[in-house]
GROMACS .gro file of C-alpha atoms in nm:
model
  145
    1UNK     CA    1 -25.839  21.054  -8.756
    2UNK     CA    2 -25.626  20.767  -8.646
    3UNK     CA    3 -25.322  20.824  -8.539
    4UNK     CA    4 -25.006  20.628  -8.528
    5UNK     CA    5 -24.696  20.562  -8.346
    6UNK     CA    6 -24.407  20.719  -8.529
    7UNK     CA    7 -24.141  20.419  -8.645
    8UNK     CA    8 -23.952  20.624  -8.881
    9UNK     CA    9 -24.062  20.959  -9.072
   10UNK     CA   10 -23.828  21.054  -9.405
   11UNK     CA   11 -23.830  21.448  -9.501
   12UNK     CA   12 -23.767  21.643  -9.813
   13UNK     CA   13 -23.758  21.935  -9.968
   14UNK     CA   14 -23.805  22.076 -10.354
   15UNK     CA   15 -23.726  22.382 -10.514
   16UNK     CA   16 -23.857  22.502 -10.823
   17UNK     CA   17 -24.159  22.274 -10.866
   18UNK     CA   18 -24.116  22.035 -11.190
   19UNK     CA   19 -23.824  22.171 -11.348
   20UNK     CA   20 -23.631  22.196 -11.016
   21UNK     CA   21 -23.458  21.971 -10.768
   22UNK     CA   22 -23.586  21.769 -10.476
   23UNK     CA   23 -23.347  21.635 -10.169
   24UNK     CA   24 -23.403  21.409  -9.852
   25UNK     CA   25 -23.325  21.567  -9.518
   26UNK     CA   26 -23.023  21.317  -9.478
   27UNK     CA   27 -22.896  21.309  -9.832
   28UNK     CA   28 -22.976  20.986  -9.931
   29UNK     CA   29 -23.218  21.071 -10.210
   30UNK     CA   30 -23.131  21.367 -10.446
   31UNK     CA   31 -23.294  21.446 -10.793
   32UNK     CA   32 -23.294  21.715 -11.010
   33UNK     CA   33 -23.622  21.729 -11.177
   34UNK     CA   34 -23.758  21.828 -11.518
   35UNK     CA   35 -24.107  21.804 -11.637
   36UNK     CA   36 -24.125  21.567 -11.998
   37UNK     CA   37 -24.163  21.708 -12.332
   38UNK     CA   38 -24.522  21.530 -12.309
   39UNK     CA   39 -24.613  21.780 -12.054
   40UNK     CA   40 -24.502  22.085 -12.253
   41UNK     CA   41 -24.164  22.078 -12.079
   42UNK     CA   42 -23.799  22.085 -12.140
   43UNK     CA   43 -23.781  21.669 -12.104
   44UNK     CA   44 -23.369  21.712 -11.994
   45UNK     CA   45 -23.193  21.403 -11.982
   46UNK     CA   46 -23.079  21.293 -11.658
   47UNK     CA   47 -23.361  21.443 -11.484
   48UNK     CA   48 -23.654  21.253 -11.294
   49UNK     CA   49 -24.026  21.385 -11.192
   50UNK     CA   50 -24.224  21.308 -10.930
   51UNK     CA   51 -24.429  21.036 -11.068
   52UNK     CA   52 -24.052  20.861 -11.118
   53UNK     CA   53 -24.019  20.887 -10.743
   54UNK     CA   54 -24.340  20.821 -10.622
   55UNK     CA   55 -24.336  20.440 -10.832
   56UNK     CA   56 -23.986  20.362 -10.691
   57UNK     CA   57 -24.146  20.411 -10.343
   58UNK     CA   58 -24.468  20.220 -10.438
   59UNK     CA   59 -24.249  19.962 -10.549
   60UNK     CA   60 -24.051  19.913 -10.258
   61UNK     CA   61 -24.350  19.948 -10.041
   62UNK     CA   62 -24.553  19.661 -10.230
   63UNK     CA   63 -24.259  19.439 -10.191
   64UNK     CA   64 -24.204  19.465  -9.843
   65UNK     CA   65 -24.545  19.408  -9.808
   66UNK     CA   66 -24.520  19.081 -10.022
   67UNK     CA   67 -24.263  18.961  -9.820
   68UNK     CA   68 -24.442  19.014  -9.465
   69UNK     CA   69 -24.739  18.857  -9.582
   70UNK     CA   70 -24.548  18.590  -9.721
   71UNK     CA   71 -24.286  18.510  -9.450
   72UNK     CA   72 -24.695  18.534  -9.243
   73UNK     CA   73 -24.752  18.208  -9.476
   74UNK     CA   74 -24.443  18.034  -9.465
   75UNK     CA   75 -24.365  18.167  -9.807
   76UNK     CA   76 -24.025  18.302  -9.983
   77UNK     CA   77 -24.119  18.660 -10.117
   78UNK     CA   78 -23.747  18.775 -10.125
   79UNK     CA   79 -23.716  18.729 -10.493
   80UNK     CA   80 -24.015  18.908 -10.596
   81UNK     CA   81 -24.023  19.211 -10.847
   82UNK     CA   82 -24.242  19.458 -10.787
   83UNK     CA   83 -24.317  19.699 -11.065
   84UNK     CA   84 -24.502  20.069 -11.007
   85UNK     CA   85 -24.631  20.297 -11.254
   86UNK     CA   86 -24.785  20.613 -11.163
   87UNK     CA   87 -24.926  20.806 -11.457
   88UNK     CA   88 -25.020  21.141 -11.542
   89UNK     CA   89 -25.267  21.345 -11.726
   90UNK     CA   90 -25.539  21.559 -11.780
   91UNK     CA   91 -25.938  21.434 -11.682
   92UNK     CA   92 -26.232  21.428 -11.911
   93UNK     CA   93 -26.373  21.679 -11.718
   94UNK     CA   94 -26.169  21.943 -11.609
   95UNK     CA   95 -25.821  21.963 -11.414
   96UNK     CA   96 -25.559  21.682 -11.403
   97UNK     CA   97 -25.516  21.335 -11.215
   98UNK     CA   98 -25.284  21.074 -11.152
   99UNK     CA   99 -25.321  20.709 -11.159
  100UNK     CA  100 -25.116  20.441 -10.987
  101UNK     CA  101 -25.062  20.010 -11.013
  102UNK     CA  102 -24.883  19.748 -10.911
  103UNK     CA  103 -24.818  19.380 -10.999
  104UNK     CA  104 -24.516  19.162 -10.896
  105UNK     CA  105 -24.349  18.856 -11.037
  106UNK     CA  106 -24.181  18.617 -10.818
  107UNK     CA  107 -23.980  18.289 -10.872
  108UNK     CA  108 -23.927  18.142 -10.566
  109UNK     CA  109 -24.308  18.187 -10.456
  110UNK     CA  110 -24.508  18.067 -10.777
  111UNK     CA  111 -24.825  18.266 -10.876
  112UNK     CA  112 -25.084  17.966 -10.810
  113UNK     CA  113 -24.941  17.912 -10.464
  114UNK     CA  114 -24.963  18.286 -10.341
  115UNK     CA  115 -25.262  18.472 -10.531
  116UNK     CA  116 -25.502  18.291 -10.246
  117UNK     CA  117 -25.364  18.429  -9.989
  118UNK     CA  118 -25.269  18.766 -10.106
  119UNK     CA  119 -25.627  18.842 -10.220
  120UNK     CA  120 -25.713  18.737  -9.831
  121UNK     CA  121 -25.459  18.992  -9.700
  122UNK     CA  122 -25.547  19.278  -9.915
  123UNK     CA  123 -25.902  19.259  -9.767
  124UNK     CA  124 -25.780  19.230  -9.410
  125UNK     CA  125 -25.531  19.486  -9.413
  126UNK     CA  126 -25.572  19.733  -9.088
  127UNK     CA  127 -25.785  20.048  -9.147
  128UNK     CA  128 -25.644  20.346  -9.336
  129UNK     CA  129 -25.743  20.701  -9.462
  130UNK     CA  130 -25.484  20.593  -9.748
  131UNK     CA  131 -25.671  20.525 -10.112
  132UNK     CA  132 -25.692  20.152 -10.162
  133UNK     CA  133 -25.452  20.168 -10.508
  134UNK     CA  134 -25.205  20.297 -10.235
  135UNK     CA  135 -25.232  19.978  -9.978
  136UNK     CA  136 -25.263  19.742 -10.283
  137UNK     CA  137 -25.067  19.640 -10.522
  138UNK     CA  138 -25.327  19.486 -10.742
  139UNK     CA  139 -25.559  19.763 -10.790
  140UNK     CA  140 -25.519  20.084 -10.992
  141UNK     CA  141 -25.733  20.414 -10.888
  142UNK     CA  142 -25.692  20.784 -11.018
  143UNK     CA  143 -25.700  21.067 -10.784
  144UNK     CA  144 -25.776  21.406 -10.911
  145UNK     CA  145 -25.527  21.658 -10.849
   0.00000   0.00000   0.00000
């Protein structure tokens, strides 16, 4: 397995699964949770679930990858909205899975000047044991849970 060097490693912690609450080590991220009414759950207002949580960080991700590979190309990035959405659901077969995609929108880097390049990078990104949907942006995979 590859390993690498540590920059920066965030920890949490939930209690009571789905219709509980979830909490960064430092504080800085705090939700209650609740699972929706299209799951069979209690849908509370106010409340997030996981799949909220895992697209904001997907998000953020995707756009600071933008703007490396664009700042790479002599490119402005820094306006670009990135937006996640990581689904839910049962499979044909049997169990559940989730799915996940990205696409961003940027003014101040228009679409014909940076798709080139961005289809380049996403081919030569470094090796990873991480599902392609996962290193980019462009591509939506399901993973079986």
């Amino acid at each position: 397995m590859d390993t690498i060097k540590p920059l920066f490693t965030a920890t949490a912690t939930a209690s009571g699964g789905r219709n509980g609450h979830t909490e960064s080590d430092d504080g800085m991220v705090k939700a209650d949770l609740s699972v929706p009414k299209a799951m069979g759950g209690p849908g509370k207002p106010g409340t997030a679930t996981p799949e909220h949580l895992f697209a904001a960080g997907y998000a953020a991700c995707f756009g600071g990858a933008l703007d490396y590979v664009a700042k790479q190309h002599k490119k402005d990035a820094a306006s670009a909205r990135v937006t996640c959405a990581v689904t839910i659901g049962p499979r044909d077969g049997e169990g559940s899975a989730w799915q996940s995609g990205c696409g961003s929108r940027t003014g101040a880097c228009p679409r014909p000047s940076w798709r080139p390049w961005r289809r380049r990078r996403t081919r030569r990104s470094a090796p990873t044991r991480t599902p392609r949907a996962a290193t980019s942006p462009w591509n939506s995979r399901s993973w079986a849970a």
